[in-house]
XYZ file of C-alpha atoms in Angstrom:
662
model
C -5.940 9.460 36.883
C -7.037 5.792 35.104
C -4.042 3.227 36.001
C -3.864 2.234 32.954
C -2.930 5.068 31.717
C -0.724 6.981 34.076
C 0.885 3.595 33.153
C 1.667 4.082 29.848
C 1.939 7.732 30.598
C 4.750 7.152 33.299
C 6.549 4.555 30.371
C 6.511 7.438 27.527
C 10.059 9.653 27.812
C 9.783 13.534 27.972
C 8.925 14.198 24.428
C 6.140 11.852 23.675
C 4.335 12.945 26.985
C 4.257 16.250 26.090
C 2.722 15.266 22.483
C 0.561 12.873 23.750
C -0.685 15.335 26.210
C -1.053 18.716 24.049
C -3.734 21.067 24.324
C -6.253 21.383 21.561
C -4.018 21.825 19.349
C -2.943 22.208 16.748
C -0.113 19.919 17.218
C 2.550 18.868 15.107
C 4.911 16.249 16.984
C 8.012 15.400 14.401
C 8.896 11.876 14.968
C 11.924 10.621 14.182
C 12.086 6.364 12.733
C 11.640 4.379 15.570
C 11.046 7.612 17.876
C 7.978 6.120 19.309
C 5.626 8.176 17.093
C 2.484 5.490 16.813
C 3.050 4.515 20.772
C 2.516 7.773 21.570
C -0.134 8.740 19.023
C -2.489 5.274 20.953
C -1.401 7.212 23.837
C -2.827 10.601 22.600
C -6.626 8.781 21.954
C -6.058 6.750 25.100
C -5.520 10.131 27.251
C -8.557 11.713 25.383
C -10.241 9.237 26.298
C -9.808 7.720 29.542
C -8.282 11.799 31.005
C -10.566 14.330 29.550
C -13.840 12.208 28.747
C -13.977 12.614 25.073
C -16.686 10.431 23.248
C -14.515 7.839 21.280
C -17.540 8.732 18.594
C -15.882 12.039 18.074
C -12.300 11.104 17.771
C -11.415 10.183 13.875
C -7.645 9.021 13.050
C -6.672 8.736 9.515
C -4.111 7.527 8.261
C -3.006 5.419 4.791
C -3.004 1.988 5.013
C -5.539 -0.035 6.298
C -2.659 -2.442 8.565
C -1.665 1.073 10.344
C -4.496 1.643 11.182
C -5.520 -1.956 12.641
C -2.273 -1.501 14.622
C -3.459 1.765 16.465
C -6.260 -0.278 16.796
C -5.186 -3.275 18.548
C -2.648 -0.990 20.539
C -5.830 1.002 21.345
C -7.942 -1.528 21.968
C -4.879 -3.245 24.922
C -5.542 0.469 26.621
C -9.396 1.509 27.104
C -11.027 -1.927 25.305
C -13.985 -1.671 23.329
C -13.759 2.096 22.993
C -11.790 2.132 20.677
C -14.389 0.096 18.831
C -16.039 3.212 18.152
C -12.998 5.297 17.217
C -12.935 6.563 13.742
C -9.488 4.671 13.150
C -8.433 4.377 9.426
C -7.724 5.370 5.886
C -8.588 8.625 3.927
C -9.412 6.902 1.679
C -11.907 4.430 4.065
C -13.102 7.946 5.551
C -14.289 9.376 2.391
C -15.252 6.120 1.479
C -18.144 6.181 4.454
C -19.207 10.226 4.421
C -19.975 9.324 1.005
C -22.349 6.258 1.255
C -24.306 8.633 3.788
C -24.428 11.464 2.560
C -23.226 10.998 -1.507
C -26.822 11.038 -2.986
C -26.545 15.107 -2.202
C -23.854 15.460 -5.088
C -26.241 12.424 -6.972
C -24.636 9.550 -6.405
C -25.450 6.304 -5.802
C -26.051 5.083 -2.830
C -25.223 1.630 -2.991
C -21.950 2.334 -5.002
C -18.712 0.757 -6.031
C -14.909 0.820 -6.241
C -13.214 0.601 -9.099
C -10.711 -1.229 -8.536
C -7.605 -1.184 -11.117
C -7.894 -3.830 -12.830
C -11.928 -2.028 -13.039
C -10.075 1.305 -14.192
C -8.703 -0.283 -17.109
C -11.136 -2.217 -18.675
C -13.233 0.936 -17.978
C -11.088 3.446 -19.359
C -10.334 1.436 -22.448
C -14.158 0.546 -23.238
C -13.771 4.347 -22.855
C -11.658 5.276 -25.772
C -12.643 2.673 -27.681
C -15.368 4.667 -27.730
C -14.034 7.693 -28.897
C -12.104 6.697 -31.952
C -8.751 6.396 -29.177
C -5.916 3.416 -29.228
C -6.640 1.668 -26.037
C -3.615 0.059 -25.431
C -2.311 3.319 -23.222
C -5.292 3.154 -21.061
C -2.547 3.630 -18.074
C -1.051 5.967 -19.147
C -4.248 7.691 -19.866
C -5.613 6.834 -16.686
C -2.591 8.922 -14.511
C -3.196 12.105 -16.799
C -6.493 11.699 -16.239
C -6.268 11.186 -12.492
C -3.441 14.547 -12.634
C -5.953 16.454 -15.134
C -8.846 16.003 -12.498
C -6.759 17.439 -9.289
C -5.371 20.717 -11.054
C -9.405 21.079 -11.948
C -9.522 20.574 -8.387
C -7.034 23.203 -7.551
C -8.154 25.700 -9.932
C -5.433 24.994 -12.783
C -8.029 23.908 -14.470
C -5.792 22.853 -18.310
C -8.344 24.349 -20.975
C -5.743 23.808 -23.667
C -5.968 20.025 -23.192
C -9.742 19.697 -24.590
C -8.807 15.632 -25.923
C -7.534 15.154 -22.615
C -10.956 16.323 -20.772
C -13.497 14.210 -22.965
C -11.935 11.638 -22.393
C -12.052 12.608 -18.326
C -15.680 12.667 -19.234
C -16.269 9.304 -21.080
C -14.239 7.536 -18.926
C -16.165 9.535 -14.924
C -19.336 8.437 -17.603
C -18.525 4.783 -18.191
C -17.701 4.115 -14.425
C -21.505 6.228 -13.346
C -23.212 3.674 -15.927
C -21.562 1.280 -13.597
C -22.763 2.800 -10.192
C -18.767 2.521 -9.352
C -15.892 5.701 -8.164
C -12.755 5.264 -8.424
C -9.962 4.956 -5.791
C -8.729 8.962 -6.728
C -12.326 10.178 -6.390
C -12.776 9.141 -2.967
C -10.862 12.478 -1.706
C -11.932 13.909 -4.072
C -15.960 13.953 -3.893
C -15.712 13.493 -0.211
C -14.005 17.104 -0.274
C -16.576 18.353 -2.694
C -19.261 17.404 -0.785
C -18.005 19.270 2.397
C -17.092 21.964 0.389
C -20.232 22.712 -1.257
C -22.951 21.236 1.572
C -22.808 23.636 4.833
C -25.074 20.935 6.461
C -22.875 18.251 5.888
C -20.098 20.266 7.079
C -21.310 21.413 9.824
C -22.074 17.819 11.069
C -19.120 16.057 10.303
C -17.203 19.036 12.550
C -19.435 19.007 15.380
C -19.712 15.270 15.272
C -15.631 15.364 15.257
C -14.140 17.147 17.958
C -10.469 15.787 17.280
C -8.570 15.141 14.397
C -5.152 13.192 14.174
C -2.991 12.533 11.860
C -0.497 9.436 11.264
C 2.266 10.198 8.525
C 1.593 13.687 8.227
C 4.049 14.579 5.583
C 2.749 11.706 3.227
C -0.798 13.871 2.946
C -1.021 15.160 -0.882
C -2.891 18.397 -1.336
C -6.263 17.099 -1.649
C -6.033 15.163 1.698
C -4.405 18.685 3.141
C -7.848 20.640 2.166
C -9.699 17.374 3.572
C -7.994 18.717 6.670
C -8.879 22.057 6.367
C -12.222 21.625 6.210
C -12.274 19.302 8.515
C -10.757 20.629 11.260
C -12.217 24.561 10.730
C -11.573 27.224 13.074
C -11.320 25.322 16.014
C -8.071 23.705 14.809
C -8.183 20.976 17.318
C -5.576 18.704 14.757
C -2.909 17.543 16.204
C -0.773 15.514 13.726
C 2.482 12.975 13.507
C 5.549 12.923 10.508
C 8.600 12.998 9.432
C 9.825 15.506 6.588
C 12.523 13.476 6.437
C 10.489 10.570 5.198
C 8.324 12.098 2.384
C 9.205 10.407 -0.706
C 6.045 10.438 -2.420
C 6.236 13.837 -4.131
C 5.655 10.706 -7.830
C 2.131 11.009 -5.918
C 1.806 14.922 -6.041
C 3.040 14.938 -2.423
C 4.623 17.957 -1.423
C 6.884 17.741 2.126
C 6.445 21.685 2.143
C 3.354 21.696 4.343
C 6.013 20.424 7.556
C 7.870 23.228 7.338
C 5.289 25.433 6.965
C 3.284 24.115 9.580
C 3.763 27.362 11.673
C 2.497 29.661 8.251
C -0.700 26.920 8.334
C -1.455 27.347 11.870
C 0.049 30.031 13.722
C -1.005 29.324 16.977
C 0.611 26.281 16.174
C 2.967 23.713 18.064
C 5.679 22.034 17.537
C 6.963 18.714 19.526
C 10.591 16.812 18.151
C 10.905 13.337 18.953
C 14.383 12.166 18.025
C 15.027 9.600 20.581
C 15.099 6.081 18.574
C 14.514 2.584 19.857
C 15.131 1.078 16.760
C 18.903 1.215 16.046
C 22.417 0.452 17.319
C 24.160 3.925 17.613
C 26.035 3.045 14.619
C 22.884 3.343 12.185
C 21.815 6.395 14.740
C 25.015 8.505 13.258
C 24.961 7.242 9.912
C 20.776 8.768 8.984
C 21.972 11.498 11.026
C 24.842 12.666 9.399
C 23.655 11.498 5.394
C 20.335 13.585 6.066
C 22.059 16.521 7.795
C 23.214 16.780 3.479
C 19.046 17.736 2.696
C 19.381 22.116 3.394
C 15.085 21.497 2.981
C 14.337 20.117 6.468
C 13.161 20.958 9.622
C 16.639 19.601 12.155
C 16.531 16.906 14.636
C 19.113 14.637 15.313
C 18.563 10.773 16.092
C 20.027 9.365 18.853
C 20.481 6.170 21.034
C 20.841 4.392 24.387
C 20.470 0.665 22.545
C 24.045 -0.981 22.945
C 26.758 -0.496 20.465
C 26.033 -2.497 17.022
C 28.576 -3.291 13.887
C 29.656 -0.294 11.791
C 27.349 -0.310 8.647
C 29.109 -2.410 6.209
C 29.030 -0.899 2.314
C 30.147 -4.204 0.076
C 30.881 -3.204 -3.982
C 29.996 -5.624 -6.977
C 31.190 -6.739 -9.716
C 27.935 -7.911 -11.141
C 24.750 -8.495 -9.705
C 24.788 -12.408 -9.255
C 27.711 -11.369 -7.195
C 25.652 -9.452 -5.230
C 22.741 -11.691 -5.041
C 25.408 -14.993 -4.743
C 27.023 -12.755 -1.601
C 23.356 -12.340 -0.204
C 22.542 -15.880 -0.084
C 25.758 -17.046 1.630
C 25.142 -14.083 4.559
C 21.469 -15.533 4.977
C 22.427 -18.819 5.085
C 25.345 -18.328 7.266
C 22.927 -15.478 9.542
C 20.136 -18.790 9.682
C 23.080 -21.430 10.063
C 22.742 -23.367 6.244
C 20.799 -25.092 4.381
C 20.123 -28.033 7.376
C 18.294 -25.453 9.091
C 16.112 -24.733 6.066
C 15.158 -28.161 6.269
C 14.405 -27.940 9.321
C 11.706 -25.205 8.271
C 10.313 -27.570 5.923
C 10.048 -30.038 8.355
C 13.257 -32.566 6.357
C 14.733 -33.599 9.639
C 13.349 -33.782 13.536
C 14.866 -31.024 14.518
C 13.274 -27.676 15.291
C 13.215 -24.220 13.410
C 13.912 -22.557 16.829
C 17.390 -23.946 17.198
C 18.287 -21.113 14.785
C 20.300 -18.375 15.826
C 18.181 -16.047 13.137
C 14.824 -16.492 11.088
C 14.340 -15.546 7.568
C 11.241 -13.297 8.539
C 15.048 -11.066 10.156
C 16.074 -9.901 6.736
C 14.593 -7.439 4.381
C 16.726 -6.596 0.983
C 15.043 -3.076 -0.299
C 16.015 -1.118 -3.554
C 14.602 0.993 -6.140
C 13.183 -1.072 -8.296
C 11.532 -4.590 -7.837
C 13.371 -5.579 -11.174
C 16.653 -5.057 -9.151
C 15.794 -7.987 -7.264
C 15.343 -10.646 -10.295
C 18.671 -12.597 -10.024
C 18.175 -12.814 -6.518
C 14.802 -13.842 -6.868
C 16.638 -17.450 -8.598
C 18.977 -17.130 -6.879
C 16.794 -18.015 -3.333
C 14.858 -20.149 -5.449
C 18.136 -21.550 -6.128
C 19.141 -22.136 -2.780
C 15.699 -23.326 -1.412
C 15.525 -20.336 0.650
C 12.185 -18.971 1.159
C 11.646 -15.107 0.244
C 8.522 -13.145 -0.851
C 7.778 -9.600 -3.068
C 6.236 -7.748 -1.335
C 4.029 -4.749 -2.895
C 4.598 -6.005 -6.291
C 1.105 -7.310 -6.838
C -1.260 -7.916 -4.155
C -3.076 -10.685 -2.597
C -6.155 -9.255 -3.789
C -4.978 -9.184 -7.395
C -4.022 -13.182 -7.739
C -6.014 -15.058 -10.135
C -8.464 -16.904 -8.412
C -9.169 -14.164 -5.940
C -9.692 -11.597 -8.345
C -12.434 -14.532 -9.964
C -14.259 -14.707 -7.318
C -14.197 -11.133 -6.128
C -15.649 -10.027 -9.470
C -18.671 -12.791 -9.054
C -19.231 -11.440 -5.824
C -19.916 -8.178 -7.142
C -21.741 -9.222 -9.911
C -23.922 -11.372 -7.281
C -23.964 -7.494 -5.437
C -24.457 -5.394 -7.928
C -24.971 -7.637 -11.319
C -24.718 -4.082 -13.042
C -21.327 -3.508 -12.490
C -20.304 -3.787 -15.541
C -16.624 -4.647 -15.552
C -17.117 -7.503 -12.835
C -19.339 -8.930 -15.812
C -17.230 -9.463 -17.885
C -14.670 -10.742 -16.483
C -16.930 -13.747 -15.618
C -18.410 -13.693 -18.732
C -15.786 -16.196 -20.499
C -14.244 -16.730 -16.651
C -14.386 -20.633 -16.658
C -14.186 -20.887 -20.472
C -18.222 -20.894 -21.632
C -16.991 -20.116 -25.577
C -17.296 -16.379 -25.546
C -14.808 -15.127 -26.979
C -12.507 -11.197 -26.422
C -14.537 -10.290 -30.469
C -17.996 -11.848 -29.181
C -18.036 -9.506 -25.597
C -16.507 -6.552 -27.707
C -20.170 -6.692 -29.963
C -21.662 -7.137 -26.726
C -20.379 -4.023 -25.065
C -21.370 -2.253 -28.200
C -24.858 -3.750 -27.863
C -25.150 -2.807 -25.051
C -23.303 1.254 -25.110
C -26.076 1.600 -28.116
C -29.272 0.104 -25.943
C -28.087 2.210 -22.893
C -27.914 -1.210 -20.920
C -25.606 -2.769 -18.811
C -24.206 -6.765 -19.805
C -26.250 -8.214 -17.782
C -29.445 -6.230 -19.322
C -28.867 -6.096 -22.615
C -27.831 -10.743 -22.497
C -31.806 -11.242 -22.858
C -31.587 -8.507 -26.329
C -28.621 -9.783 -28.296
C -28.572 -10.658 -32.077
C -24.952 -10.820 -31.806
C -24.817 -14.298 -29.984
C -24.844 -16.832 -31.290
C -27.368 -19.622 -30.485
C -24.775 -21.543 -28.285
C -23.388 -18.462 -27.292
C -26.410 -16.925 -25.599
C -27.464 -20.478 -24.020
C -24.278 -20.504 -22.575
C -24.462 -16.357 -21.536
C -28.441 -16.831 -20.096
C -27.113 -20.056 -17.954
C -24.679 -18.226 -16.046
C -27.447 -15.364 -15.856
C -29.526 -17.875 -13.826
C -26.381 -19.248 -11.970
C -25.526 -15.077 -10.707
C -29.966 -15.210 -9.591
C -29.461 -18.201 -8.352
C -26.510 -17.196 -5.641
C -27.457 -13.891 -5.413
C -31.315 -15.818 -4.094
C -28.932 -18.267 -1.512
C -26.652 -15.821 -0.617
C -28.240 -15.013 2.512
C -28.585 -18.676 4.498
C -24.664 -18.810 4.624
C -21.912 -17.086 6.327
C -19.339 -15.258 3.908
C -16.524 -17.384 4.146
C -18.480 -20.477 3.498
C -19.850 -18.539 0.761
C -16.951 -17.655 -0.594
C -16.269 -21.408 -0.942
C -20.342 -22.125 -2.655
C -19.450 -19.520 -5.386
C -15.949 -20.865 -6.374
C -17.829 -24.346 -6.296
C -20.656 -23.620 -8.324
C -19.346 -21.532 -11.238
C -16.392 -23.978 -11.944
C -13.307 -21.634 -10.784
C -12.055 -24.046 -7.805
C -11.846 -26.668 -10.495
C -10.898 -25.389 -13.464
C -7.920 -22.612 -11.655
C -6.517 -25.589 -9.070
C -6.188 -27.896 -12.616
C -3.762 -24.744 -13.960
C -2.040 -24.445 -10.405
C -2.616 -26.171 -7.179
C -1.782 -23.210 -5.901
C -4.857 -22.081 -6.639
C -6.261 -23.824 -3.540
C -4.175 -22.246 -1.198
C -4.897 -18.756 -2.673
C -8.721 -20.175 -2.234
C -8.152 -21.139 1.213
C -6.646 -17.502 2.729
C -9.091 -15.504 1.083
C -11.906 -17.784 2.977
C -9.689 -16.909 5.844
C -9.085 -13.276 5.505
C -13.581 -13.497 5.136
C -14.326 -15.675 8.470
C -13.842 -12.499 10.514
C -16.945 -11.217 8.493
C -18.860 -14.508 9.563
C -21.400 -13.047 11.839
C -22.929 -10.433 10.069
C -25.645 -10.721 7.995
C -24.801 -11.726 4.679
C -25.167 -9.480 2.545
C -24.140 -6.665 4.725
C -20.681 -8.809 5.389
C -20.189 -9.289 1.031
C -20.199 -5.396 1.068
C -18.531 -4.512 4.248
C -15.706 -7.373 2.734
C -15.294 -6.328 -0.982
C -14.795 -2.778 0.580
C -11.849 -3.280 1.943
C -10.760 -5.868 -0.862
C -10.554 -3.243 -2.781
C -9.598 -0.441 -0.643
C -6.696 -2.993 1.025
C -3.092 -1.679 -0.999
C 0.060 -3.744 -2.054
C 1.300 -3.079 1.349
C -0.843 -3.528 3.506
C -0.554 -7.359 2.341
C 2.881 -7.992 4.905
C 2.379 -10.120 7.511
C 5.137 -9.906 9.639
C 4.911 -13.383 11.291
C 5.205 -15.265 8.130
C 8.856 -17.081 7.901
C 10.422 -15.819 5.256
C 12.646 -13.409 3.309
C 11.358 -9.868 2.599
C 11.896 -8.049 -0.855
C 10.488 -5.065 -1.158
C 10.882 -1.824 -2.541
C 11.926 1.542 -0.166
C 8.348 2.850 -0.743
C 6.785 0.438 -0.051
C 8.956 -1.050 3.199
C 8.378 2.392 5.073
C 6.922 1.657 7.705
C 8.271 -1.608 8.647
C 11.448 -2.705 10.590
C 13.703 -5.480 10.435
C 16.682 -6.713 12.173
C 19.032 -6.963 9.294
C 18.155 -5.127 5.815
C 20.714 -5.488 2.822
C 20.416 -2.722 0.172
C 20.307 -2.345 -3.349
C 21.230 -1.113 -6.164
C 22.973 1.691 -4.035
C 24.733 2.990 -7.147
C 24.211 6.543 -9.466
C 21.756 6.349 -11.433
C 19.283 4.037 -9.262
C 19.819 5.924 -6.043
C 20.355 8.822 -6.833
C 17.929 7.586 -9.588
C 19.189 10.131 -12.688
C 18.567 13.192 -12.822
C 15.799 12.837 -9.690
C 15.043 15.179 -7.055
C 18.297 15.081 -5.096
C 16.740 15.606 -1.710
C 13.838 13.015 -1.919
C 16.419 10.932 -3.285
C 18.362 10.986 -0.365
C 15.672 10.673 1.869
C 14.527 7.913 0.147
C 17.964 6.498 0.999
C 16.834 7.604 5.011
C 13.688 5.205 4.794
C 15.770 2.050 3.657
C 18.815 3.085 6.153
C 16.514 2.998 9.214
C 14.722 0.048 8.830
C 17.417 -1.844 9.626
C 17.248 -2.304 13.962
C 20.867 -4.420 14.110
C 22.819 -4.956 10.931
C 22.700 -2.331 7.646
C 24.708 -3.439 4.299
C 25.069 -1.171 1.995
C 25.375 -2.625 -1.607
C 26.752 -1.676 -4.958
C 27.282 -3.496 -8.405
C 30.420 -1.744 -10.992
C 28.185 -3.367 -13.677
C 24.546 -4.030 -13.666
C 22.574 -5.684 -16.628
C 19.337 -3.317 -16.110
C 15.998 -3.102 -18.763
C 17.584 -5.121 -21.975
C 21.434 -3.607 -21.081
C 24.653 -3.489 -19.001
C 25.680 -0.159 -17.961
C 29.207 0.194 -16.082
C 28.151 1.288 -12.587
C 29.276 4.503 -9.977
C 28.638 4.035 -6.165
C 26.171 6.385 -5.003
C 27.473 9.471 -3.323
C 25.445 8.890 -0.411
C 28.562 6.681 0.298
C 30.657 8.925 1.081
C 28.002 11.223 2.858
C 29.030 10.033 6.438
C 31.998 9.264 8.566
C 34.739 5.888 7.217
C 35.162 5.287 11.433
C 31.326 4.202 10.942
C 31.383 2.012 7.402
C 33.635 -1.358 7.082
C 34.283 -1.725 3.110
C 34.614 -4.705 1.241
C 35.199 -5.214 -2.383
C 33.819 -8.040 -3.840
C 36.786 -9.326 -7.111
C 36.185 -9.158 -10.375
C 35.836 -12.068 -11.539
C 38.114 -14.482 -13.726
C 37.346 -14.616 -17.121
C 36.552 -18.237 -18.979
C 37.978 -18.857 -22.303
C 34.892 -19.611 -24.990
C 35.695 -23.058 -24.953
C 35.042 -23.653 -21.443
C 31.548 -23.340 -20.725
C 30.736 -20.262 -18.100
C 29.296 -21.258 -15.158
C 28.071 -19.493 -11.388
C 27.941 -21.373 -8.438
C 25.403 -19.392 -6.203
C 26.524 -19.886 -3.048
C 30.512 -19.550 -4.449
């Protein structure tokens, strides 16, 4: 046996080793939080490569975020070296993207299609609605309805009683194709359609991939489950790892029942359970196990750990959200070492950051909704504590980044109407919304892209026509010269020659930092031909999700939703809004709500604080709140409770002031 593989196998516990060395499948590994699922999956891949001598190209490993895929690839490289580069390790969407790029012409897809991001989707839906004579203000909601309509139709439950939705769906899809675009949702649907309809492609894929491995199996939705079924075929060489107790995406159409019914779907299936957690203290393990035990629809799993004993879970009751924010600020300052240590961080004194007991990155404040953190964000700003809101928006959605990406997309495909419409008046060149709408109408009437319609427009004034045609000349010049520079330098060139950098940094100097970060992300493609690099970079930007932006090396307190935090861990977690109506959500599925609480709780390694307010201002009104029922579902011996008293009411003559630190 390979010495390195033998060593890493010896480092696994008995259950992990059983899972990693399992036969061809089907195998389901139930892995509780912190039980080493990623390590086990990676060792499984290494074992197949080094000991079973499976060709790297015959391994397909899929997960849900680019961040998770990159983490697995880095681990695998340490075990097997350059072979890791030849294993497909990516997301479901990236797999389908590559499949459709290679074989999508069999479904009459353009060979060089792009993928519409959220901005593109809204813009194209608005255009489709206007053409149908319907108001475009509800484009976002209509996208949601269209996606649901597609999934029902794909599953054979076509909603024939809604011809209006069918018409909107068809109009939206026509506009996508006119721009040579697919949307994110279509990647999976069309990937499955291709494999089901084209026998030659399906058999080729099955022959190519001898083993299919799936991370976060509990999050697989019906379309992804169908994709796996088609990929695996009769061989059943499926190895999946997940945890039904962490299934928290019902709002995306995910049903965790397939975890419970694994042996039904795969009668010869084998289930291995990982219960030994290496993440947290025995107190956190006990609280998590006692709470989740109240769910009836689950596979039995009881977390245990050999880690050193820690503090009880801290339950804190506040009069309102301002008191909650002030307490969080005070706790962070005390742990990190006070304001002076923040000055060290900023370089205002000669001492070093390394003297801090903890770093800001050790803290995460989690909640059900981003809206719950608004008072806390203000309190953190006022106290000078560095923080970042994760998952609220992608880095690729920042203003200058979106602008540059739109120019890059147009340089790659000038007939991408959504991107061309975005750059038409950025920076401002005298083409307003009404003129742009008229130009779009002209293009629609003539069956042309906006790019081609400019040369034949009768709607633009002479000055507007000059400005628009100068933009076309600029884009053509950029397209001709893009091969002369590595991608990161090409991005700097585009930002400069278009005037974007000067315009955006004039509005806010911080845009310059965003541009530098964009170039640093692109730099990994600099050794490639620029055309190829540009295509791959635009794919990465489109397929990235908001949580992929999380960078553990940044020394700042993380504020995020529980959904965005899944898969992460922190030294200390403060879970806000543990109140009836928030967690659990009013009229929500109680078992899913409990799983959400469980996921938030188990992100912590050393300390957990469960926070609730007796009164909270949210969405324009103040309401009295009751503590969540989940706080009563674990033993009193595992908790420490603190009640922050109501503040004294001030007289009307005395101005009310709130000290964030008092």
